[in-house]
mmCIF file of C-alpha atoms (C1' of nucleotides) in Angstrom:
data_model
loop_
_atom_site.group_PDB
_atom_site.id
_atom_site.type_symbol
_atom_site.label_atom_id
_atom_site.label_comp_id
_atom_site.label_asym_id
_atom_site.label_seq_id
_atom_site.Cartn_x
_atom_site.Cartn_y
_atom_site.Cartn_z
ATOM 1 C CA UNK A 1 72.329 77.922 84.015
ATOM 2 C CA UNK A 2 71.092 77.140 80.422
ATOM 3 C CA UNK A 3 72.259 79.073 77.413
ATOM 4 C CA UNK A 4 68.800 80.204 76.759
ATOM 5 C CA UNK A 5 68.283 81.679 80.101
ATOM 6 C CA UNK A 6 71.489 83.529 80.156
ATOM 7 C CA UNK A 7 70.454 84.945 76.634
ATOM 8 C CA UNK A 8 67.294 86.031 77.591
ATOM 9 C CA UNK A 9 68.585 87.498 80.944
ATOM 10 C CA UNK A 10 70.845 89.822 78.744
ATOM 11 C CA UNK A 11 67.955 90.714 76.413
ATOM 12 C CA UNK A 12 65.692 91.333 79.412
ATOM 13 C CA UNK A 13 68.136 93.728 80.757
ATOM 14 C CA UNK A 14 69.154 95.402 77.445
ATOM 15 C CA UNK A 15 72.335 94.227 77.010
ATOM 16 C CA UNK A 16 73.400 93.075 73.608
ATOM 17 C CA UNK A 17 74.490 89.377 73.851
ATOM 18 C CA UNK A 18 77.600 88.176 72.456
ATOM 19 C CA UNK A 19 79.525 84.844 73.088
ATOM 20 C CA UNK A 20 81.876 86.537 75.602
ATOM 21 C CA UNK A 21 79.142 88.227 77.384
ATOM 22 C CA UNK A 22 77.231 85.072 77.707
ATOM 23 C CA UNK A 23 80.110 82.992 78.718
ATOM 24 C CA UNK A 24 81.234 85.616 81.417
ATOM 25 C CA UNK A 25 77.711 85.883 82.775
ATOM 26 C CA UNK A 26 77.161 82.225 82.850
ATOM 27 C CA UNK A 27 80.717 81.664 84.736
ATOM 28 C CA UNK A 28 79.567 83.767 87.442
ATOM 29 C CA UNK A 29 76.235 82.539 87.834
ATOM 30 C CA UNK A 30 77.234 78.827 87.743
ATOM 31 C CA UNK A 31 80.359 79.432 90.000
ATOM 32 C CA UNK A 32 79.068 80.028 93.519
ATOM 33 C CA UNK A 33 82.236 80.929 94.919
ATOM 34 C CA UNK A 34 82.396 84.412 93.514
ATOM 35 C CA UNK A 35 85.612 84.084 91.066
ATOM 36 C CA UNK A 36 88.090 86.953 90.449
ATOM 37 C CA UNK A 37 88.750 88.358 87.410
ATOM 38 C CA UNK A 38 91.863 86.459 87.082
ATOM 39 C CA UNK A 39 89.857 83.472 87.634
ATOM 40 C CA UNK A 40 87.268 84.174 85.396
ATOM 41 C CA UNK A 41 89.928 84.759 82.610
ATOM 42 C CA UNK A 42 92.004 81.688 83.274
ATOM 43 C CA UNK A 43 88.689 79.653 83.099
ATOM 44 C CA UNK A 44 87.212 81.229 79.848
ATOM 45 C CA UNK A 45 90.641 81.358 78.066
ATOM 46 C CA UNK A 46 90.532 77.521 77.858
ATOM 47 C CA UNK A 47 87.422 77.954 75.589
ATOM 48 C CA UNK A 48 87.936 81.056 74.006
ATOM 49 C CA UNK A 49 91.494 81.478 73.179
ATOM 50 C CA UNK A 50 91.421 85.092 72.174
ATOM 51 C CA UNK A 51 89.675 86.650 75.111
ATOM 52 C CA UNK A 52 91.017 89.595 76.671
ATOM 53 C CA UNK A 53 91.080 90.826 80.197
ATOM 54 C CA UNK A 54 89.653 94.068 79.092
ATOM 55 C CA UNK A 55 86.900 92.485 77.678
ATOM 56 C CA UNK A 56 85.968 90.913 81.048
ATOM 57 C CA UNK A 57 86.365 94.200 82.844
ATOM 58 C CA UNK A 58 84.244 96.002 80.243
ATOM 59 C CA UNK A 59 81.477 93.303 80.454
ATOM 60 C CA UNK A 60 81.614 93.149 84.285
ATOM 61 C CA UNK A 61 81.202 97.106 84.243
ATOM 62 C CA UNK A 62 78.280 96.867 82.000
ATOM 63 C CA UNK A 63 76.679 93.970 83.694
ATOM 64 C CA UNK A 64 76.881 95.825 87.066
ATOM 65 C CA UNK A 65 75.425 99.119 85.541
ATOM 66 C CA UNK A 66 72.532 97.101 84.399
ATOM 67 C CA UNK A 67 72.127 95.553 87.631
ATOM 68 C CA UNK A 68 72.628 92.134 86.619
ATOM 69 C CA UNK A 69 75.619 91.996 88.784
ATOM 70 C CA UNK A 70 76.609 93.336 92.112
ATOM 71 C CA UNK A 71 80.361 94.040 93.167
ATOM 72 C CA UNK A 72 81.506 92.511 96.194
ATOM 73 C CA UNK A 73 84.162 94.333 98.000
ATOM 74 C CA UNK A 74 85.189 91.601 100.453
ATOM 75 C CA UNK A 75 88.630 90.892 99.314
ATOM 76 C CA UNK A 76 91.249 93.859 99.965
ATOM 77 C CA UNK A 77 92.827 93.636 96.526
ATOM 78 C CA UNK A 78 90.461 92.709 93.871
ATOM 79 C CA UNK A 79 86.758 93.073 93.471
ATOM 80 C CA UNK A 80 84.612 90.116 93.417
ATOM 81 C CA UNK A 81 81.105 89.734 91.575
ATOM 82 C CA UNK A 82 77.617 88.426 92.469
ATOM 83 C CA UNK A 83 74.564 87.465 90.785
ATOM 84 C CA UNK A 84 71.842 88.303 93.298
ATOM 85 C CA UNK A 85 68.603 86.779 92.632
ATOM 86 C CA UNK A 86 67.483 87.404 96.325
ATOM 87 C CA UNK A 87 69.221 89.708 98.847
ATOM 88 C CA UNK A 88 71.768 87.609 100.708
ATOM 89 C CA UNK A 89 74.833 87.954 103.018
ATOM 90 C CA UNK A 90 78.406 86.966 102.015
ATOM 91 C CA UNK A 91 80.998 85.066 104.170
ATOM 92 C CA UNK A 92 84.541 84.770 103.702
ATOM 93 C CA UNK A 93 86.543 82.018 105.324
ATOM 94 C CA UNK A 94 89.987 83.404 106.207
ATOM 95 C CA UNK A 95 91.386 79.865 106.111
ATOM 96 C CA UNK A 96 90.431 78.519 102.558
ATOM 97 C CA UNK A 97 89.515 81.853 101.174
ATOM 98 C CA UNK A 98 86.092 80.780 99.706
ATOM 99 C CA UNK A 99 83.206 83.197 99.688
ATOM 100 C CA UNK A 100 79.969 81.782 100.595
ATOM 101 C CA UNK A 101 76.490 83.063 99.985
ATOM 102 C CA UNK A 102 74.277 83.060 103.246
ATOM 103 C CA UNK A 103 70.488 83.176 102.930
ATOM 104 C CA UNK A 104 69.700 83.923 106.523
ATOM 105 C CA UNK A 105 67.016 86.906 106.746
ATOM 106 C CA UNK A 106 68.424 90.187 108.221
ATOM 107 C CA UNK A 107 65.755 93.078 109.127
ATOM 108 C CA UNK A 108 68.056 95.379 108.181
ATOM 109 C CA UNK A 109 67.587 94.490 104.276
ATOM 110 C CA UNK A 110 63.946 95.784 104.730
ATOM 111 C CA UNK A 111 65.080 99.244 105.891
ATOM 112 C CA UNK A 112 64.556 101.900 103.105
ATOM 113 C CA UNK A 113 65.936 104.849 105.412
ATOM 114 C CA UNK A 114 68.431 104.698 108.437
ATOM 115 C CA UNK A 115 69.021 107.722 110.465
ATOM 116 C CA UNK A 116 67.548 109.861 107.748
ATOM 117 C CA UNK A 117 69.615 108.445 104.935
ATOM 118 C CA UNK A 118 68.126 106.888 101.752
ATOM 119 C CA UNK A 119 69.405 103.353 101.280
ATOM 120 C CA UNK A 120 69.912 101.862 98.010
ATOM 121 C CA UNK A 121 72.343 98.989 98.422
ATOM 122 C CA UNK A 122 72.815 96.607 101.380
ATOM 123 C CA UNK A 123 76.202 94.859 101.629
ATOM 124 C CA UNK A 124 76.848 92.339 104.556
ATOM 125 C CA UNK A 125 80.030 90.695 104.863
ATOM 126 C CA UNK A 126 80.740 88.201 107.567
ATOM 127 C CA UNK A 127 84.544 87.115 108.010
ATOM 128 C CA UNK A 128 85.613 84.068 109.750
ATOM 129 C CA UNK A 129 86.513 80.367 109.502
ATOM 130 C CA UNK A 130 83.890 78.377 107.536
ATOM 131 C CA UNK A 131 82.572 75.063 108.624
ATOM 132 C CA UNK A 132 84.927 73.081 106.762
ATOM 133 C CA UNK A 133 87.863 74.676 107.656
ATOM 134 C CA UNK A 134 86.945 74.778 111.302
ATOM 135 C CA UNK A 135 86.514 71.091 112.040
ATOM 136 C CA UNK A 136 89.979 70.592 110.975
ATOM 137 C CA UNK A 137 91.421 72.134 114.175
ATOM 138 C CA UNK B 1 90.791 112.499 121.828
ATOM 139 C CA UNK B 2 93.355 113.582 124.645
ATOM 140 C CA UNK B 3 96.894 112.894 123.997
ATOM 141 C CA UNK B 4 97.102 110.808 127.103
ATOM 142 C CA UNK B 5 94.288 108.614 125.877
ATOM 143 C CA UNK B 6 95.880 107.822 122.624
ATOM 144 C CA UNK B 7 98.887 107.135 124.558
ATOM 145 C CA UNK B 8 97.253 104.663 126.887
ATOM 146 C CA UNK B 9 95.360 103.080 124.100
ATOM 147 C CA UNK B 10 98.473 102.273 122.259
ATOM 148 C CA UNK B 11 100.236 101.167 125.417
ATOM 149 C CA UNK B 12 97.276 98.921 126.486
ATOM 150 C CA UNK B 13 97.290 97.166 123.072
ATOM 151 C CA UNK B 14 100.988 96.670 123.420
ATOM 152 C CA UNK B 15 101.971 99.125 120.512
ATOM 153 C CA UNK B 16 105.237 100.904 121.303
ATOM 154 C CA UNK B 17 104.077 104.694 121.172
ATOM 155 C CA UNK B 18 105.630 107.230 118.749
ATOM 156 C CA UNK B 19 105.043 110.813 117.477
ATOM 157 C CA UNK B 20 103.860 109.388 114.209
ATOM 158 C CA UNK B 21 101.604 106.565 115.609
ATOM 159 C CA UNK B 22 99.915 108.795 118.020
ATOM 160 C CA UNK B 23 99.296 111.275 115.407
ATOM 161 C CA UNK B 24 97.989 108.938 112.907
ATOM 162 C CA UNK B 25 95.618 107.097 115.295
ATOM 163 C CA UNK B 26 94.471 110.486 116.571
ATOM 164 C CA UNK B 27 93.670 111.762 113.276
ATOM 165 C CA UNK B 28 91.578 108.695 112.827
ATOM 166 C CA UNK B 29 89.803 108.687 115.971
ATOM 167 C CA UNK B 30 88.977 112.331 115.824
ATOM 168 C CA UNK B 31 88.011 112.690 111.791
ATOM 169 C CA UNK B 32 84.647 110.714 112.006
ATOM 170 C CA UNK B 33 84.405 110.551 108.118
ATOM 171 C CA UNK B 34 87.006 107.663 107.793
ATOM 172 C CA UNK B 35 89.797 109.499 105.989
ATOM 173 C CA UNK B 36 91.667 107.947 103.137
ATOM 174 C CA UNK B 37 95.514 107.154 103.387
ATOM 175 C CA UNK B 38 95.932 110.281 101.085
ATOM 176 C CA UNK B 39 93.867 112.493 103.350
ATOM 177 C CA UNK B 40 95.567 111.362 106.530
ATOM 178 C CA UNK B 41 98.978 112.045 104.634
ATOM 179 C CA UNK B 42 97.822 115.615 103.454
ATOM 180 C CA UNK B 43 96.721 116.502 106.921
ATOM 181 C CA UNK B 44 99.375 115.234 109.072
ATOM 182 C CA UNK B 45 102.337 116.461 106.658
ATOM 183 C CA UNK B 46 101.660 119.847 107.685
ATOM 184 C CA UNK B 47 102.489 118.994 111.446
ATOM 185 C CA UNK B 48 105.231 116.466 110.614
ATOM 186 C CA UNK B 49 106.919 117.628 107.502
ATOM 187 C CA UNK B 50 109.167 114.473 107.225
ATOM 188 C CA UNK B 51 106.340 112.125 107.360
ATOM 189 C CA UNK B 52 106.372 109.322 104.788
ATOM 190 C CA UNK B 53 103.342 107.428 103.459
ATOM 191 C CA UNK B 54 105.082 104.072 104.155
ATOM 192 C CA UNK B 55 104.905 104.901 107.717
ATOM 193 C CA UNK B 56 101.263 105.502 107.400
ATOM 194 C CA UNK B 57 100.720 102.331 105.669
ATOM 195 C CA UNK B 58 103.074 100.508 108.172
ATOM 196 C CA UNK B 59 101.248 102.015 111.174
ATOM 197 C CA UNK B 60 97.737 101.251 109.928
ATOM 198 C CA UNK B 61 98.676 97.591 109.595
ATOM 199 C CA UNK B 62 99.936 97.285 112.915
ATOM 200 C CA UNK B 63 96.976 98.953 114.470
ATOM 201 C CA UNK B 64 94.707 96.648 112.490
ATOM 202 C CA UNK B 65 96.729 93.649 113.725
ATOM 203 C CA UNK B 66 96.291 94.695 117.210
ATOM 204 C CA UNK B 67 92.609 95.262 116.871
ATOM 205 C CA UNK B 68 92.849 98.863 117.463
ATOM 206 C CA UNK B 69 91.252 99.842 113.918
ATOM 207 C CA UNK B 70 89.208 97.920 111.535
ATOM 208 C CA UNK B 71 89.534 98.195 107.379
ATOM 209 C CA UNK B 72 86.416 99.398 105.795
ATOM 210 C CA UNK B 73 86.134 98.092 102.273
ATOM 211 C CA UNK B 74 83.417 100.293 101.156
ATOM 212 C CA UNK B 75 85.372 102.210 98.536
ATOM 213 C CA UNK B 76 86.246 100.486 95.196
ATOM 214 C CA UNK B 77 89.585 101.971 94.793
ATOM 215 C CA UNK B 78 90.976 102.335 98.385
ATOM 216 C CA UNK B 79 90.836 101.251 102.049
ATOM 217 C CA UNK B 80 89.447 103.229 104.596
ATOM 218 C CA UNK B 81 89.938 102.698 108.445
ATOM 219 C CA UNK B 82 87.565 102.574 111.473
ATOM 220 C CA UNK B 83 88.173 102.997 115.286
ATOM 221 C CA UNK B 84 85.468 100.718 116.553
ATOM 222 C CA UNK B 85 84.550 101.431 120.090
ATOM 223 C CA UNK B 86 81.169 99.451 119.681
ATOM 224 C CA UNK B 87 80.029 97.810 116.725
ATOM 225 C CA UNK B 88 78.215 99.866 114.127
ATOM 226 C CA UNK B 89 77.193 100.116 110.460
ATOM 227 C CA UNK B 90 78.776 102.326 107.549
ATOM 228 C CA UNK B 91 76.755 104.303 105.255
ATOM 229 C CA UNK B 92 78.414 105.674 102.241
ATOM 230 C CA UNK B 93 76.645 108.599 100.377
ATOM 231 C CA UNK B 94 76.843 108.253 96.710
ATOM 232 C CA UNK B 95 76.711 111.890 96.215
ATOM 233 C CA UNK B 96 78.864 113.425 98.719
ATOM 234 C CA UNK B 97 81.068 110.322 99.149
ATOM 235 C CA UNK B 98 81.156 110.823 103.128
ATOM 236 C CA UNK B 99 81.101 107.649 105.074
ATOM 237 C CA UNK B 100 78.728 107.826 108.229
ATOM 238 C CA UNK B 101 78.758 105.908 111.317
ATOM 239 C CA UNK B 102 75.263 104.549 112.062
ATOM 240 C CA UNK B 103 74.685 102.941 115.520
ATOM 241 C CA UNK B 104 71.370 101.122 114.829
ATOM 242 C CA UNK B 105 71.305 97.546 116.438
ATOM 243 C CA UNK B 106 71.260 94.818 113.983
ATOM 244 C CA UNK B 107 70.443 91.253 115.412
ATOM 245 C CA UNK B 108 73.160 89.845 113.047
ATOM 246 C CA UNK B 109 76.052 91.331 115.204
ATOM 247 C CA UNK B 110 75.132 88.965 118.209
ATOM 248 C CA UNK B 111 75.385 86.024 115.865
ATOM 249 C CA UNK B 112 78.660 83.763 116.512
ATOM 250 C CA UNK B 113 77.862 81.212 113.917
ATOM 251 C CA UNK B 114 75.838 81.358 110.863
ATOM 252 C CA UNK B 115 74.985 78.219 108.820
ATOM 253 C CA UNK B 116 77.883 76.416 110.367
ATOM 254 C CA UNK B 117 80.551 78.894 109.847
ATOM 255 C CA UNK B 118 82.354 80.629 112.778
ATOM 256 C CA UNK B 119 82.119 84.477 112.492
ATOM 257 C CA UNK B 120 84.923 86.731 113.600
ATOM 258 C CA UNK B 121 84.225 89.869 111.883
ATOM 259 C CA UNK B 122 80.984 91.750 110.994
ATOM 260 C CA UNK B 123 80.845 94.239 108.031
ATOM 261 C CA UNK B 124 77.867 95.862 107.036
ATOM 262 C CA UNK B 125 77.857 98.525 104.543
ATOM 263 C CA UNK B 126 74.721 100.577 103.231
ATOM 264 C CA UNK B 127 75.052 102.904 100.198
ATOM 265 C CA UNK B 128 72.763 105.582 98.943
ATOM 266 C CA UNK B 129 71.970 109.184 99.437
ATOM 267 C CA UNK B 130 72.585 110.918 102.832
ATOM 268 C CA UNK B 131 69.932 113.275 104.294
ATOM 269 C CA UNK B 132 72.171 116.229 103.380
ATOM 270 C CA UNK B 133 72.451 115.676 99.748
ATOM 271 C CA UNK B 134 68.724 113.983 99.633
ATOM 272 C CA UNK B 135 67.040 117.308 100.427
ATOM 273 C CA UNK B 136 68.914 119.251 97.616
ATOM 274 C CA UNK B 137 66.709 117.210 95.005
ATOM 275 C "C1'" DT C 1 129.269 106.843 125.444
ATOM 276 C "C1'" DT C 2 128.916 102.785 122.845
ATOM 277 C "C1'" DT C 3 125.849 99.258 121.149
ATOM 278 C "C1'" DT C 4 121.675 97.165 119.775
ATOM 279 C "C1'" DA C 5 116.942 97.257 118.386
ATOM 280 C "C1'" DA C 6 113.106 99.313 116.629
ATOM 281 C "C1'" DT C 7 110.954 102.887 113.579
ATOM 282 C "C1'" DT C 8 111.077 105.969 109.846
ATOM 283 C "C1'" DT C 9 111.977 107.195 105.341
ATOM 284 C "C1'" DG C 10 112.374 107.012 100.078
ATOM 285 C "C1'" DT C 11 112.629 104.588 96.242
ATOM 286 C "C1'" DA C 12 111.433 100.985 93.388
ATOM 287 C "C1'" DA C 13 108.432 97.135 92.467
ATOM 288 C "C1'" DT C 14 104.068 95.002 92.275
ATOM 289 C "C1'" DT C 15 99.524 94.508 90.887
ATOM 290 C "C1'" DA C 16 94.582 95.391 90.080
ATOM 291 C "C1'" DT C 17 92.336 98.369 86.903
ATOM 292 C "C1'" DT C 18 91.393 102.089 83.233
ATOM 293 C "C1'" DA C 19 92.249 104.558 78.807
ATOM 294 C "C1'" DC C 20 92.532 104.289 74.489
ATOM 295 C "C1'" DA C 21 92.783 103.011 69.673
ATOM 296 C "C1'" DA C 22 93.340 99.629 66.299
ATOM 297 C "C1'" DA C 23 91.226 95.332 64.730
ATOM 298 C "C1'" DA C 24 87.311 92.124 64.336
ATOM 299 C "C1'" DT C 25 82.430 91.379 64.336
ATOM 300 C "C1'" DT C 26 77.823 92.283 63.511
ATOM 301 C "C1'" DG C 27 73.558 93.732 61.302
ATOM 302 C "C1'" DA C 28 71.149 96.387 58.315
ATOM 303 C "C1'" DA C 29 70.624 98.680 53.822
ATOM 304 C "C1'" DA C 30 71.559 98.575 49.185
ATOM 305 C "C1'" DT D 1 75.663 89.300 48.284
ATOM 306 C "C1'" DT D 2 78.060 93.254 48.946
ATOM 307 C "C1'" DT D 3 78.732 97.704 51.399
ATOM 308 C "C1'" DC D 4 79.015 100.413 55.217
ATOM 309 C "C1'" DA D 5 78.174 102.164 59.949
ATOM 310 C "C1'" DA D 6 77.872 100.938 64.747
ATOM 311 C "C1'" DT D 7 79.423 98.001 68.125
ATOM 312 C "C1'" DT D 8 82.531 94.729 70.386
ATOM 313 C "C1'" DT D 9 86.876 93.009 71.222
ATOM 314 C "C1'" DT D 10 91.392 93.092 71.751
ATOM 315 C "C1'" DG D 11 96.465 94.333 73.234
ATOM 316 C "C1'" DT D 12 99.281 97.937 74.969
ATOM 317 C "C1'" DA D 13 100.338 101.408 77.539
ATOM 318 C "C1'" DA D 14 99.152 104.323 81.665
ATOM 319 C "C1'" DT D 15 97.315 105.066 86.524
ATOM 320 C "C1'" DA D 16 97.437 104.440 90.957
ATOM 321 C "C1'" DA D 17 97.007 102.059 95.431
ATOM 322 C "C1'" DT D 18 99.808 99.252 98.092
ATOM 323 C "C1'" DT D 19 104.314 96.688 99.159
ATOM 324 C "C1'" DA D 20 109.019 95.277 99.433
ATOM 325 C "C1'" DC D 21 113.326 96.630 100.752
ATOM 326 C "C1'" DA D 22 117.263 98.704 102.506
ATOM 327 C "C1'" DA D 23 119.231 102.940 104.310
ATOM 328 C "C1'" DA D 24 118.884 106.679 107.569
ATOM 329 C "C1'" DT D 25 117.126 108.058 112.031
ATOM 330 C "C1'" DT D 26 115.902 107.390 116.682
ATOM 331 C "C1'" DA D 27 115.028 105.198 120.811
ATOM 332 C "C1'" DA D 28 116.609 101.949 124.536
ATOM 333 C "C1'" DA D 29 119.870 99.376 126.959
ATOM 334 C "C1'" DA D 30 124.264 98.344 128.499
#
DNA sequence: TTTTAATTTGTAATTATTACAAAATTGAAA
DNA sequence: TTTCAATTTTGTAATAATTACAAATTAAAA
């Protein structure tokens, strides 16, 4: 994603841009496999030597609150993050541990209510073996 | 669930029964709102004064491995557990924090493969406001 | 009973995340 | 440009769920 696009996205959602915020958001948007906080840190640390993990946590929290990102709770021990342009499904491969985006439609996502409960968020997580790992058997 | 049913369930799935294992499994099966480890501990501690949290963690791990329970990753900071007789959806209320089971059918649950990936587990989490909290507005 | 194996327990270690306050940076006003 | 206030970033320390591990207990087998 172009620098300008990230900048505009932040502005549009009322998040004051900064070098750190732009880099963090950009890395998540670019990297499709939903990097962990550690991965984000390791990668960006090369560019921004003074970067702190606390900044990453702070930024991610803001970006979620402003609905730019969504938390993915597919891993047991850490949170992942998702830039969701359109609603989609997540598939985690048990073997290689990658998290794929799947854009198959699910009628559930159009429901506003279910058994009387008002739905505000949809999280669909599938777990199994991805096509790359599967063929190695 | 009757004592004997829990016992048979454990035996059938090749888990050696014990007082602790039966009580833990029974509590999860009986309590429909998916108690946390802390809640399980607090409740069963009254019955089994010597109970240790480590035993609960050990037992839950075994029960998951033997496919008697499934992990629910709907909470950000702790794991919940589910006794899944038939596949269903989970709905978490943001307001009262209860986790409901919803038995509406979703065609996704019949898919064995998606975009070439082999599916082994289905986790569908909806988040919003439940019907009890909603009407208080 | 004696012995062996499995389970339970308590403590200490691990690890992701948060709280907090100092340092650095930004942006506007003078 | 300089000054000053507000915001952001950073590092350290605290928190809390989970796990590792070994001793104690219990159950099963001989």
